[in-house]
């Protein structure tokens, strides 16, 4: 019956330390950020988006980028990536030797204007020398493409616009791209159309899915992307990172929920789900809020019941 | 690219008034229950699980079953179903003329023993005369099959056991069955295997999916079931109905989230999603808790922003 094939292995990029924490109002201590990275790599994550090199005027939470990068005990086989919006950011990042830098563009003109204050074309022009300098320094380059399904200002985004952005990314030397549903409005067929447009310019190994769970659709979209052969995904432990356009709403899909799905499908991730759930519970406690991960919460509740039953039995 | 076909139309059964409310500790006023049914049918729901006829000693929240059923202004074309665990329950239900009664069995022996205090075979024996009497009275019969993927006591449930339960249901005259992942541990391939086992005994039009969102997997499982041709699903407005085995955890998948998925796929449900989201917000307010629906919360937040922007612009 099941003619659907799934990838045998999936690589997850946890963006919690950067995308997840950047909008936190209260400053998160550098030591907590470093410990988060350590816990994630101990749980088996092999790609972690650590911090960004943007002006602390705009993103004060990331002002300790050097301290975080230098505080991490790096593990062999783990890729540490950072956001660099411009040459100044790249130059600062180079001091810390990330494995990969991330540049970001939007598939929506209105979002590009409001988010980074320039047109899509201008953003690409601005990134071109950053990409070139990074690659000359032997550092990999990833392109985050936001609003590939919908935009809070423009509504639905046609797949052609996503394809156009992917082509521009390819032209300036970006090696792989994220197809991000930034506001979480996507559903499976729409997400597949956006990915399909990107596949005209990048092969499947260089496309990752980045789905927000704002409308609860992230895992359905993940399943749809897996069915196309996508095997790289971004996610955020405990679902860190709310959606700035919907107060109280969920943003990034929780890494725990994605891992639960993948393991249930028999797909290898190399991740210890219980250790990951504990990491999610730990960082949520640090931030003084409940976890955004349903699987994490349910798994830890199940373990607590088992422990309590064992104690009663003893 | 998209070789996947989806049903053109889906019928949703909202179980909120019964399955959703039955575990509420505080008594919910009868008038609120009646209004919930009225709001659901006004939003376009055409199947509603209204109440149950069980001993008020066991489920005090459903003690007002007669009052609720008699308080509803019935609409033509809407199917009102009720739970009847035994002949006494059926006799009580007959006074209120439901369109459909529901009997329930588990695919797990341990769960059957703990939940209804008898073996699976005994539960079927007990239901046989109930089913017969209902059908003789011209009332349809649905069979809810719990723990079809996993059981809190036994762990994984093999598909053969689900098939066996479906066969027993068929043998006593149950006309259609729900494949329920009662504790929400299922993932797409496991859910598909359970459904496949049921399809040996019931055709696709008589099988519905009932997925809990405890681990966040319900919509991925819904997508997988849609891909098999399943076009009937149970869900609960605002995600009413927690999981008794995981305090604080999500139980039933929220109707709003399912409708958002279906409409995004271009599938007709006949439901007005915004009216449904308002219903979810309303009942959550009545119960004094946040909604369990991500789509509901995001949609209402988006509307609030649009209204506020409109007022600023005016």
PDB file of C-alpha atoms in Angstrom, chain B residues 108-235:
ATOM      1  CA  UNK B 108      -5.597  -3.226  23.511  1.00  0.00           C
ATOM      2  CA  UNK B 109      -6.674  -5.825  26.073  1.00  0.00           C
ATOM      3  CA  UNK B 110      -5.052  -3.942  28.930  1.00  0.00           C
ATOM      4  CA  UNK B 111      -6.781  -0.699  27.970  1.00  0.00           C
ATOM      5  CA  UNK B 112     -10.121  -2.475  27.578  1.00  0.00           C
ATOM      6  CA  UNK B 113      -9.779  -3.945  31.069  1.00  0.00           C
ATOM      7  CA  UNK B 114      -8.865  -0.625  32.656  1.00  0.00           C
ATOM      8  CA  UNK B 115     -11.222   1.564  30.669  1.00  0.00           C
ATOM      9  CA  UNK B 116     -14.382  -0.547  30.521  1.00  0.00           C
ATOM     10  CA  UNK B 117     -13.509  -3.340  32.894  1.00  0.00           C
ATOM     11  CA  UNK B 118     -13.831  -6.287  30.527  1.00  0.00           C
ATOM     12  CA  UNK B 119     -11.926  -8.022  27.755  1.00  0.00           C
ATOM     13  CA  UNK B 120     -12.249  -6.968  24.118  1.00  0.00           C
ATOM     14  CA  UNK B 121     -14.375 -10.047  23.379  1.00  0.00           C
ATOM     15  CA  UNK B 122     -16.635  -9.350  26.358  1.00  0.00           C
ATOM     16  CA  UNK B 123     -17.078  -5.738  25.295  1.00  0.00           C
ATOM     17  CA  UNK B 124     -18.236  -6.885  21.869  1.00  0.00           C
ATOM     18  CA  UNK B 125     -20.688  -9.345  23.439  1.00  0.00           C
ATOM     19  CA  UNK B 126     -22.034  -6.546  25.572  1.00  0.00           C
ATOM     20  CA  UNK B 127     -22.437  -4.227  22.568  1.00  0.00           C
ATOM     21  CA  UNK B 128     -24.114  -6.771  20.265  1.00  0.00           C
ATOM     22  CA  UNK B 129     -27.658  -6.332  21.649  1.00  0.00           C
ATOM     23  CA  UNK B 130     -27.149  -2.555  21.881  1.00  0.00           C
ATOM     24  CA  UNK B 131     -26.246  -2.399  18.206  1.00  0.00           C
ATOM     25  CA  UNK B 132     -29.140  -4.628  17.252  1.00  0.00           C
ATOM     26  CA  UNK B 133     -31.662  -2.618  19.234  1.00  0.00           C
ATOM     27  CA  UNK B 134     -30.383   0.664  17.822  1.00  0.00           C
ATOM     28  CA  UNK B 135     -30.585  -0.558  14.253  1.00  0.00           C
ATOM     29  CA  UNK B 136     -34.059  -1.979  14.877  1.00  0.00           C
ATOM     30  CA  UNK B 137     -35.022   1.499  16.040  1.00  0.00           C
ATOM     31  CA  UNK B 138     -33.683   2.959  12.785  1.00  0.00           C
ATOM     32  CA  UNK B 139     -30.641   4.569  14.388  1.00  0.00           C
ATOM     33  CA  UNK B 140     -27.184   4.389  12.820  1.00  0.00           C
ATOM     34  CA  UNK B 141     -24.279   2.824  14.695  1.00  0.00           C
ATOM     35  CA  UNK B 142     -20.657   3.902  14.791  1.00  0.00           C
ATOM     36  CA  UNK B 143     -17.869   2.034  16.549  1.00  0.00           C
ATOM     37  CA  UNK B 144     -15.070   3.957  18.212  1.00  0.00           C
ATOM     38  CA  UNK B 145     -11.895   1.889  18.256  1.00  0.00           C
ATOM     39  CA  UNK B 146      -9.375   3.212  20.755  1.00  0.00           C
ATOM     40  CA  UNK B 147      -5.655   2.529  21.073  1.00  0.00           C
ATOM     41  CA  UNK B 148      -5.272   1.512  17.436  1.00  0.00           C
ATOM     42  CA  UNK B 149      -1.635   2.593  17.332  1.00  0.00           C
ATOM     43  CA  UNK B 150      -0.403   2.514  20.896  1.00  0.00           C
ATOM     44  CA  UNK B 151      -1.633   1.857  24.393  1.00  0.00           C
ATOM     45  CA  UNK B 152      -0.430   3.472  27.612  1.00  0.00           C
ATOM     46  CA  UNK B 153      -0.115   0.029  29.208  1.00  0.00           C
ATOM     47  CA  UNK B 154       0.908  -2.262  26.335  1.00  0.00           C
ATOM     48  CA  UNK B 155       2.925   0.087  24.115  1.00  0.00           C
ATOM     49  CA  UNK B 156       2.749  -0.521  20.346  1.00  0.00           C
ATOM     50  CA  UNK B 157      -0.397  -2.223  19.088  1.00  0.00           C
ATOM     51  CA  UNK B 158       0.063  -4.516  16.070  1.00  0.00           C
ATOM     52  CA  UNK B 159      -2.229  -3.771  13.093  1.00  0.00           C
ATOM     53  CA  UNK B 160      -3.612  -7.329  13.237  1.00  0.00           C
ATOM     54  CA  UNK B 161      -5.240  -6.504  16.556  1.00  0.00           C
ATOM     55  CA  UNK B 162      -6.865  -3.467  15.011  1.00  0.00           C
ATOM     56  CA  UNK B 163      -8.104  -5.586  12.136  1.00  0.00           C
ATOM     57  CA  UNK B 164      -9.485  -8.129  14.590  1.00  0.00           C
ATOM     58  CA  UNK B 165     -11.395  -5.450  16.463  1.00  0.00           C
ATOM     59  CA  UNK B 166     -12.770  -4.071  13.185  1.00  0.00           C
ATOM     60  CA  UNK B 167     -13.941  -7.563  12.219  1.00  0.00           C
ATOM     61  CA  UNK B 168     -15.704  -7.995  15.569  1.00  0.00           C
ATOM     62  CA  UNK B 169     -17.378  -4.616  15.122  1.00  0.00           C
ATOM     63  CA  UNK B 170     -18.477  -5.598  11.631  1.00  0.00           C
ATOM     64  CA  UNK B 171     -19.830  -8.930  12.862  1.00  0.00           C
ATOM     65  CA  UNK B 172     -22.224  -7.306  15.320  1.00  0.00           C
ATOM     66  CA  UNK B 173     -23.546  -4.829  12.768  1.00  0.00           C
ATOM     67  CA  UNK B 174     -21.572  -1.667  13.455  1.00  0.00           C
ATOM     68  CA  UNK B 175     -21.869   0.387  10.267  1.00  0.00           C
ATOM     69  CA  UNK B 176     -18.755   2.507  10.404  1.00  0.00           C
ATOM     70  CA  UNK B 177     -15.694   2.774  12.614  1.00  0.00           C
ATOM     71  CA  UNK B 178     -13.267   5.349  13.963  1.00  0.00           C
ATOM     72  CA  UNK B 179      -9.574   4.525  13.982  1.00  0.00           C
ATOM     73  CA  UNK B 180      -8.484   6.376  17.086  1.00  0.00           C
ATOM     74  CA  UNK B 181      -4.950   7.104  18.226  1.00  0.00           C
ATOM     75  CA  UNK B 182      -6.166   7.661  21.764  1.00  0.00           C
ATOM     76  CA  UNK B 183      -2.856   8.650  23.289  1.00  0.00           C
ATOM     77  CA  UNK B 184      -1.491  10.469  20.254  1.00  0.00           C
ATOM     78  CA  UNK B 185       1.660   8.389  19.875  1.00  0.00           C
ATOM     79  CA  UNK B 186       1.082   7.586  16.213  1.00  0.00           C
ATOM     80  CA  UNK B 187       3.105   8.745  13.244  1.00  0.00           C
ATOM     81  CA  UNK B 188       2.075   8.544   9.575  1.00  0.00           C
ATOM     82  CA  UNK B 189       3.244   5.056   8.600  1.00  0.00           C
ATOM     83  CA  UNK B 190       1.927   3.466  11.796  1.00  0.00           C
ATOM     84  CA  UNK B 191      -1.423   5.174  11.372  1.00  0.00           C
ATOM     85  CA  UNK B 192      -1.602   4.044   7.759  1.00  0.00           C
ATOM     86  CA  UNK B 193      -0.945   0.441   8.801  1.00  0.00           C
ATOM     87  CA  UNK B 194      -3.755   0.582  11.353  1.00  0.00           C
ATOM     88  CA  UNK B 195      -6.154   2.013   8.768  1.00  0.00           C
ATOM     89  CA  UNK B 196      -5.055  -0.557   6.212  1.00  0.00           C
ATOM     90  CA  UNK B 197      -5.963  -3.346   8.653  1.00  0.00           C
ATOM     91  CA  UNK B 198      -9.428  -1.854   9.064  1.00  0.00           C
ATOM     92  CA  UNK B 199      -9.926  -1.566   5.297  1.00  0.00           C
ATOM     93  CA  UNK B 200     -10.031  -5.369   5.138  1.00  0.00           C
ATOM     94  CA  UNK B 201     -13.428  -5.124   6.854  1.00  0.00           C
ATOM     95  CA  UNK B 202     -14.833  -1.663   6.105  1.00  0.00           C
ATOM     96  CA  UNK B 203     -14.734   0.325   2.895  1.00  0.00           C
ATOM     97  CA  UNK B 204     -13.045   3.708   2.866  1.00  0.00           C
ATOM     98  CA  UNK B 205     -16.350   5.617   3.176  1.00  0.00           C
ATOM     99  CA  UNK B 206     -16.970   3.950   6.537  1.00  0.00           C
ATOM    100  CA  UNK B 207     -13.622   4.558   8.182  1.00  0.00           C
ATOM    101  CA  UNK B 208     -12.807   7.752   9.998  1.00  0.00           C
ATOM    102  CA  UNK B 209      -9.546   8.971  11.482  1.00  0.00           C
ATOM    103  CA  UNK B 210      -9.450  10.212  15.060  1.00  0.00           C
ATOM    104  CA  UNK B 211      -6.025  11.531  15.943  1.00  0.00           C
ATOM    105  CA  UNK B 212      -4.847  13.075  19.154  1.00  0.00           C
ATOM    106  CA  UNK B 213      -2.271  15.829  19.105  1.00  0.00           C
ATOM    107  CA  UNK B 214      -0.467  14.831  22.301  1.00  0.00           C
ATOM    108  CA  UNK B 215       2.877  14.558  20.501  1.00  0.00           C
ATOM    109  CA  UNK B 216       1.988  17.166  17.864  1.00  0.00           C
ATOM    110  CA  UNK B 217       1.535  14.506  15.159  1.00  0.00           C
ATOM    111  CA  UNK B 218      -2.204  14.743  14.471  1.00  0.00           C
ATOM    112  CA  UNK B 219      -2.082  16.805  11.275  1.00  0.00           C
ATOM    113  CA  UNK B 220       0.773  14.781   9.797  1.00  0.00           C
ATOM    114  CA  UNK B 221      -1.325  11.681  10.504  1.00  0.00           C
ATOM    115  CA  UNK B 222      -4.365  13.352   8.985  1.00  0.00           C
ATOM    116  CA  UNK B 223      -2.375  14.087   5.831  1.00  0.00           C
ATOM    117  CA  UNK B 224      -1.241  10.453   5.666  1.00  0.00           C
ATOM    118  CA  UNK B 225      -4.835   9.232   6.085  1.00  0.00           C
ATOM    119  CA  UNK B 226      -6.078  11.648   3.392  1.00  0.00           C
ATOM    120  CA  UNK B 227      -3.459  10.189   1.070  1.00  0.00           C
ATOM    121  CA  UNK B 228      -5.129   6.780   1.555  1.00  0.00           C
ATOM    122  CA  UNK B 229      -8.502   8.257   0.657  1.00  0.00           C
ATOM    123  CA  UNK B 230      -9.919   8.592   4.181  1.00  0.00           C
ATOM    124  CA  UNK B 231     -12.386  11.480   4.109  1.00  0.00           C
ATOM    125  CA  UNK B 232     -14.040  11.321   7.545  1.00  0.00           C
ATOM    126  CA  UNK B 233     -12.265  12.646  10.602  1.00  0.00           C
ATOM    127  CA  UNK B 234     -13.047  13.360  14.215  1.00  0.00           C
ATOM    128  CA  UNK B 235     -11.768  16.433  15.904  1.00  0.00           C
TER     129      UNK B 235
END
